mmCIF file of C-alpha atoms and ligand atoms in Angstrom:
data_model
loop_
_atom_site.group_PDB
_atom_site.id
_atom_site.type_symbol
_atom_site.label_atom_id
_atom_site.label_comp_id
_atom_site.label_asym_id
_atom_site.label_seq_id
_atom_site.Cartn_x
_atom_site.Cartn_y
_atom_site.Cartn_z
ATOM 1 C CA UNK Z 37 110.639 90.014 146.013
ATOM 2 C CA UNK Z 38 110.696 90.404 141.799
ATOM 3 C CA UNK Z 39 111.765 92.553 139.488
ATOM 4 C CA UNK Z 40 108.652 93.546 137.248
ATOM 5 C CA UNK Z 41 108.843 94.869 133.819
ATOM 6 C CA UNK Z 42 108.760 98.429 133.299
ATOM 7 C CA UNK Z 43 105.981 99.519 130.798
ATOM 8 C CA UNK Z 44 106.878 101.974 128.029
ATOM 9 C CA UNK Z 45 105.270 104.244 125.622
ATOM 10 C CA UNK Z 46 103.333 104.042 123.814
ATOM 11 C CA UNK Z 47 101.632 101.501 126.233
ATOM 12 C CA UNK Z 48 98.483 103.018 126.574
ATOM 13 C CA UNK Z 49 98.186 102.272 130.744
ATOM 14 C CA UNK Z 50 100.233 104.758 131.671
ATOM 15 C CA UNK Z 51 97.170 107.202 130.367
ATOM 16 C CA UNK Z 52 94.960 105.385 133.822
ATOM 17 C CA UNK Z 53 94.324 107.042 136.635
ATOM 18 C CA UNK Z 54 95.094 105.269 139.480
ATOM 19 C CA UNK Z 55 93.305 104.190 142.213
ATOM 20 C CA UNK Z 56 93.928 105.440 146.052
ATOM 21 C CA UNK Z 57 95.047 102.328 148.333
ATOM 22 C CA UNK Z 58 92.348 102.100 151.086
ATOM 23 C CA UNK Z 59 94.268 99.719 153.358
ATOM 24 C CA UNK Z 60 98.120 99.074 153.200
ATOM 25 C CA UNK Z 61 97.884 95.404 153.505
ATOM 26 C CA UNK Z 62 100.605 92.777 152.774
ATOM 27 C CA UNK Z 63 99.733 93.296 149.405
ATOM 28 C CA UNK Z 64 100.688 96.341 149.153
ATOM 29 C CA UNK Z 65 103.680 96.086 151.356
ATOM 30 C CA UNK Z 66 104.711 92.921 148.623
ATOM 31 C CA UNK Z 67 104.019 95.812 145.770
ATOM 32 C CA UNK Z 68 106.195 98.185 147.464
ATOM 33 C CA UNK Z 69 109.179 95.581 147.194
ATOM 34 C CA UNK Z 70 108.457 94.955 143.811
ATOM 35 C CA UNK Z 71 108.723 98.494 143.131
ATOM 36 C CA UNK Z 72 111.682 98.746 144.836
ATOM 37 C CA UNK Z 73 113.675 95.919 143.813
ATOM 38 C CA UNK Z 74 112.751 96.862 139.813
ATOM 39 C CA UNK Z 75 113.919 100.813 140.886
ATOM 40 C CA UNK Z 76 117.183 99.528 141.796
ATOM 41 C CA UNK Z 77 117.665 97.256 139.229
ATOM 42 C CA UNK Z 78 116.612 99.532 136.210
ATOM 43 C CA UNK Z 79 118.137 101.970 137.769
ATOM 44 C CA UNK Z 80 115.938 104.754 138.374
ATOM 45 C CA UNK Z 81 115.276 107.222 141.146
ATOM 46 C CA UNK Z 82 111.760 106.832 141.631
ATOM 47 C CA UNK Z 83 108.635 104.186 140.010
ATOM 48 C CA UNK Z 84 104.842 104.803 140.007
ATOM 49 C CA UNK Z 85 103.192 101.376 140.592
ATOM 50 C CA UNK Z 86 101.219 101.727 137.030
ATOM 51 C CA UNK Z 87 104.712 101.834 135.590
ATOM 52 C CA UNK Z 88 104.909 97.998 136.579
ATOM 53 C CA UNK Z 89 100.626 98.059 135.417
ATOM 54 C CA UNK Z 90 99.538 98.175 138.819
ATOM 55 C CA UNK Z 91 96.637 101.079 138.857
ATOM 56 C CA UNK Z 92 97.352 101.617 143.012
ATOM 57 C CA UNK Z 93 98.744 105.248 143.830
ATOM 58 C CA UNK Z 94 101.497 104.097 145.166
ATOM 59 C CA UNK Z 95 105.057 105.557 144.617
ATOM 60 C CA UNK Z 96 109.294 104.272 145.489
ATOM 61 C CA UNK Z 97 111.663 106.562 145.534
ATOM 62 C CA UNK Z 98 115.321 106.567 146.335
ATOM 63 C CA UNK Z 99 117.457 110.283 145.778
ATOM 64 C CA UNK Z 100 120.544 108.780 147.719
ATOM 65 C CA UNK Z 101 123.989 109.012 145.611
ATOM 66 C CA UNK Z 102 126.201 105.779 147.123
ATOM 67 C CA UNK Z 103 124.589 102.158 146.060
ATOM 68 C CA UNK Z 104 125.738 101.027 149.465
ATOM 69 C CA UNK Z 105 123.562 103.571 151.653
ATOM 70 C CA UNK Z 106 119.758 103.211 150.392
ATOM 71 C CA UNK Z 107 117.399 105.736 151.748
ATOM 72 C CA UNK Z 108 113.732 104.302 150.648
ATOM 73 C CA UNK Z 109 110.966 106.733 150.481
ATOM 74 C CA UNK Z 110 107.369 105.634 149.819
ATOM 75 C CA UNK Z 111 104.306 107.442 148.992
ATOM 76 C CA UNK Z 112 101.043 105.870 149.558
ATOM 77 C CA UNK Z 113 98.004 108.562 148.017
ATOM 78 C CA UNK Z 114 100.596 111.282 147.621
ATOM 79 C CA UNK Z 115 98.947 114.891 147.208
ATOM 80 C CA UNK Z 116 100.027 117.795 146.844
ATOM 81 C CA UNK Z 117 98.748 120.432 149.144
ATOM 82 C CA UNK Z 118 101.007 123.264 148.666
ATOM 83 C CA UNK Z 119 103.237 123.871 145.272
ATOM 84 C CA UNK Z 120 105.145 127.412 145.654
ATOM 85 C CA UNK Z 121 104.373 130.437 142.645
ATOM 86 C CA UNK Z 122 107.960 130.077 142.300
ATOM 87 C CA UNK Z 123 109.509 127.623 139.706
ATOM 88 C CA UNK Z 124 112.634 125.147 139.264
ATOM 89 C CA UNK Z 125 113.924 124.025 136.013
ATOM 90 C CA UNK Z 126 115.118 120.069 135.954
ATOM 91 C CA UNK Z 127 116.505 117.774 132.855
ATOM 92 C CA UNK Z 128 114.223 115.021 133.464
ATOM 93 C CA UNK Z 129 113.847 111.492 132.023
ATOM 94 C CA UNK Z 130 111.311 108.405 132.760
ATOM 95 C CA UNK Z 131 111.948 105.028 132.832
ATOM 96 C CA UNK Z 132 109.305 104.759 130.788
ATOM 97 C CA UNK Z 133 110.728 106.639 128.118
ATOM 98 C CA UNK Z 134 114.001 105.595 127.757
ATOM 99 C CA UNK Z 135 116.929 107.574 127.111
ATOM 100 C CA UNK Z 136 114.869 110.403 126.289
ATOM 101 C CA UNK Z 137 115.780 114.003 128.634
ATOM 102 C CA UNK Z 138 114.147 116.899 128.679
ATOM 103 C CA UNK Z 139 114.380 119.981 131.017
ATOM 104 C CA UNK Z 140 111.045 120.810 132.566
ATOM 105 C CA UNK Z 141 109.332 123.580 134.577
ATOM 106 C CA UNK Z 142 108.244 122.985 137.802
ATOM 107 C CA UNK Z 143 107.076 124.508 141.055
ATOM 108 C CA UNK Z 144 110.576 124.652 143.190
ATOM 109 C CA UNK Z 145 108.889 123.299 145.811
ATOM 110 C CA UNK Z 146 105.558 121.514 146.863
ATOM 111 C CA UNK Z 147 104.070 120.495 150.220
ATOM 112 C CA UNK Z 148 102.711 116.474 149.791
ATOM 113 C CA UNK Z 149 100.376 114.671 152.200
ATOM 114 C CA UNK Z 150 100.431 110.800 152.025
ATOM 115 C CA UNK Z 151 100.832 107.630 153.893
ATOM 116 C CA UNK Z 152 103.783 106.336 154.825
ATOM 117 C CA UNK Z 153 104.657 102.580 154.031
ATOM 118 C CA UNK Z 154 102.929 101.765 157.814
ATOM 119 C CA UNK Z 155 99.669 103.328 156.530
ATOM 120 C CA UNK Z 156 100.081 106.362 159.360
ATOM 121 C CA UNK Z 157 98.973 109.879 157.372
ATOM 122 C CA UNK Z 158 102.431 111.938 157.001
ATOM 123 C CA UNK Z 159 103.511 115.470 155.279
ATOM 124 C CA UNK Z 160 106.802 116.991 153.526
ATOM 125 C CA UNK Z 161 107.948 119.779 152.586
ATOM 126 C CA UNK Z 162 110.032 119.664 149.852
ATOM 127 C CA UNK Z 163 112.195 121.770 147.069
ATOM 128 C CA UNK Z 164 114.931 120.475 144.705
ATOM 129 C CA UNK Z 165 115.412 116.780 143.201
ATOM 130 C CA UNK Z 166 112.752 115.665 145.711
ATOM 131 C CA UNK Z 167 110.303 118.608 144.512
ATOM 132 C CA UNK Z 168 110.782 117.321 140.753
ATOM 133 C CA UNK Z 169 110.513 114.002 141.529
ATOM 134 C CA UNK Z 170 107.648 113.822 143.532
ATOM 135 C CA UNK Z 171 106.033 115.752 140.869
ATOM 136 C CA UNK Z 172 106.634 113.471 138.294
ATOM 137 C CA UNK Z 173 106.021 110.525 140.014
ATOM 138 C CA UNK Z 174 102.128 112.055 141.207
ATOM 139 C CA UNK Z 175 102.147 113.064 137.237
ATOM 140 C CA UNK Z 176 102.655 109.356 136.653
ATOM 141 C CA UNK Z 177 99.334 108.210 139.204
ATOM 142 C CA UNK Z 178 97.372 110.651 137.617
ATOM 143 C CA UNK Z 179 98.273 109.342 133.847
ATOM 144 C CA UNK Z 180 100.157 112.460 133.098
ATOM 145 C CA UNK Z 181 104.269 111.799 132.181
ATOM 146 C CA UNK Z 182 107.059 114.351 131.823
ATOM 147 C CA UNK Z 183 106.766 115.027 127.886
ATOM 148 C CA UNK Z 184 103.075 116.291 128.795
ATOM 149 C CA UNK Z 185 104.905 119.645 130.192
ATOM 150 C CA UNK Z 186 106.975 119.800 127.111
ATOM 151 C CA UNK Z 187 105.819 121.782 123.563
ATOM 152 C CA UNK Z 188 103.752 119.925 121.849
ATOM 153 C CA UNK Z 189 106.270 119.650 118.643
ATOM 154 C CA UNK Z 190 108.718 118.150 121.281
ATOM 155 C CA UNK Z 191 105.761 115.544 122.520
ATOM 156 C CA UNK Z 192 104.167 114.591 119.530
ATOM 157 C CA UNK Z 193 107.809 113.740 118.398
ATOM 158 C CA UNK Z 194 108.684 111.429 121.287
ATOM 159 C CA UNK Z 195 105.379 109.801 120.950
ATOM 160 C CA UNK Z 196 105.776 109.137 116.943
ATOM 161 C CA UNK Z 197 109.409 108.192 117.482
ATOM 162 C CA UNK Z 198 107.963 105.043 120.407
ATOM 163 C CA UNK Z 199 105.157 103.961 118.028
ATOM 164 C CA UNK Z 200 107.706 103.568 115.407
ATOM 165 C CA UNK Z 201 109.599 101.815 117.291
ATOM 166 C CA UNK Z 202 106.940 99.561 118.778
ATOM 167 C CA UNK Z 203 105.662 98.612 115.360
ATOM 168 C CA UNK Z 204 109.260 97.613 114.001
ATOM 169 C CA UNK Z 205 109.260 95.519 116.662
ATOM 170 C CA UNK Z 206 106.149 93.861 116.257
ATOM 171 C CA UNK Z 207 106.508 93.632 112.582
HETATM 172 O O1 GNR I 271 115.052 107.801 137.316
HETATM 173 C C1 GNR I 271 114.418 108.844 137.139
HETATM 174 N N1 GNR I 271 115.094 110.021 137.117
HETATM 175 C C2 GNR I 271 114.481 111.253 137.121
HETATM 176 C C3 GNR I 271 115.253 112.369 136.825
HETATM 177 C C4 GNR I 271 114.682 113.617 136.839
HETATM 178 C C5 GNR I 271 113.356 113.778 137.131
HETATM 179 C C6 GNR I 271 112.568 112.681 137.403
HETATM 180 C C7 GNR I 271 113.120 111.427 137.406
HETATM 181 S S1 GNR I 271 112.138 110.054 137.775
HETATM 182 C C8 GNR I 271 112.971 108.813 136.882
HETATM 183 C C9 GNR I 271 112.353 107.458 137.138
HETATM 184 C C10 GNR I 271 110.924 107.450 136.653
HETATM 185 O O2 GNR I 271 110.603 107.328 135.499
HETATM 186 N N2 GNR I 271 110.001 107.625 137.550
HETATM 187 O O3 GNR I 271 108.711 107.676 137.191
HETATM 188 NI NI1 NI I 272 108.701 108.411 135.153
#
C-alpha cells in the first residue's frame, strides 16, 4: 500500500473523463488501497482515482465519524440511475481544492448502480452526506468538480486564485 499525491487545480487532468474498469483485477484491487490509504491520510471522506491521475472510474469513500471504526465503501462504474426532483443543500470542499468550501445544491437523494470492490453489480439508495458525496465523487470521474455548480463569479475566482498560486510557485 502508498500514499499517492493528490492532484490540485489547476491541474488540467481532473478535466478527463474517466474510463469504466472492465475487470476488477489485482490492479485495481492495489488502486483501491492506494486510494484508501491517501483518503485516510489527507484526510478526506471520499477520492476519485483521477484525483491520484489514474483515469479508472473508480471511487473510496469513508462517512464514518471515529478513526478507530472504518467503514470502506467503494464504487467501481458508479451511475446514477435515480436522483430525486427534490434538493439538499451541503458546504462542500475537495481535496483537490484545498481549504476552499462552498455550499452546493444537490438532488437529496440519488439511486447509484456500480460494482462492488469483488466486481459483483450492486445498487443504493441514498440521501444525506452519502447523496452529496457520491455526487461529487461521480462529478469527479466525469471531469466535473464542486465549483462547476457554483456562480460563475465564485468559479472563475477559485480558478484565478490556484493559477496564481501555481505560478508563484513555479516562478
Ligand atoms: O473530504 C471531502 N469532504 C467532502 C465534504 C462535502 C462534500 C464532499 C466532500 S468529498 C471531499 C473529498 C474529495 O475531494 N473527494 O473528491
Ligand atoms: Ni473532490
Amino acid at each position: 500500500m502508498a500514499v499517492r499525491d493528490i492532484i490540485k487545480l489547476p491541474d488540467k487532468r481532473l478535466r478527463l473523463v474517466s474510463e469504466p474498469v472492465k475487470h476488477v483485477d489485482a490492479g485495481v484491487k492495489k488502486l483501491i488501497d492506494d486510494m484508501f490509504e491517501t483518503m485516510y491520510k489527507a484526510p478526506g471522506i471520499g477520492l476519485a482515482a483521477i484525483q491520484i491521475g489514474v483515469t479508472k472510474r473508480v471511487v473510496t469513500m469513508d462517512l464514518s465519524k471515529k478513526e478507530d471504526n472504518h467503514e470502506p465503501l467503494v464504487f467501481i462504474n458508479p451511475e446514477i440511475v435515480w436522483k430525486s426532483d427534490e434538493t439538499a443543500k451541503y458546504e462542500e470542499g475537495c481535496l483537490s481544492i484545498p481549504d476552499y468550501y462552498e455550499e452546493v445544491e444537490r438532488p437529496a437523494a440519488v439511486k447509484v448502480k456500480y460494482l462492488d470492490r469483488d466486481g459483483k453489480p450492486a445498487e443504493i439508495e441514498a440521501k444525506g452526506l452519502l447523496a452529496t458525496c457520491l455526487q461529487h465523487e461521480i462529478d469527479h470521474i466525469n471531469g466535473v468538480l464542486f465549483i462547476d455548480h457554483l456562480s460563475k463569479l465564485k468559479r472563475d475566482r477559485v480558478i484565478k486564485k490556484f493559477a496564481k498560486a501555481a505560478k508563484k510557485v513555479e516562478a
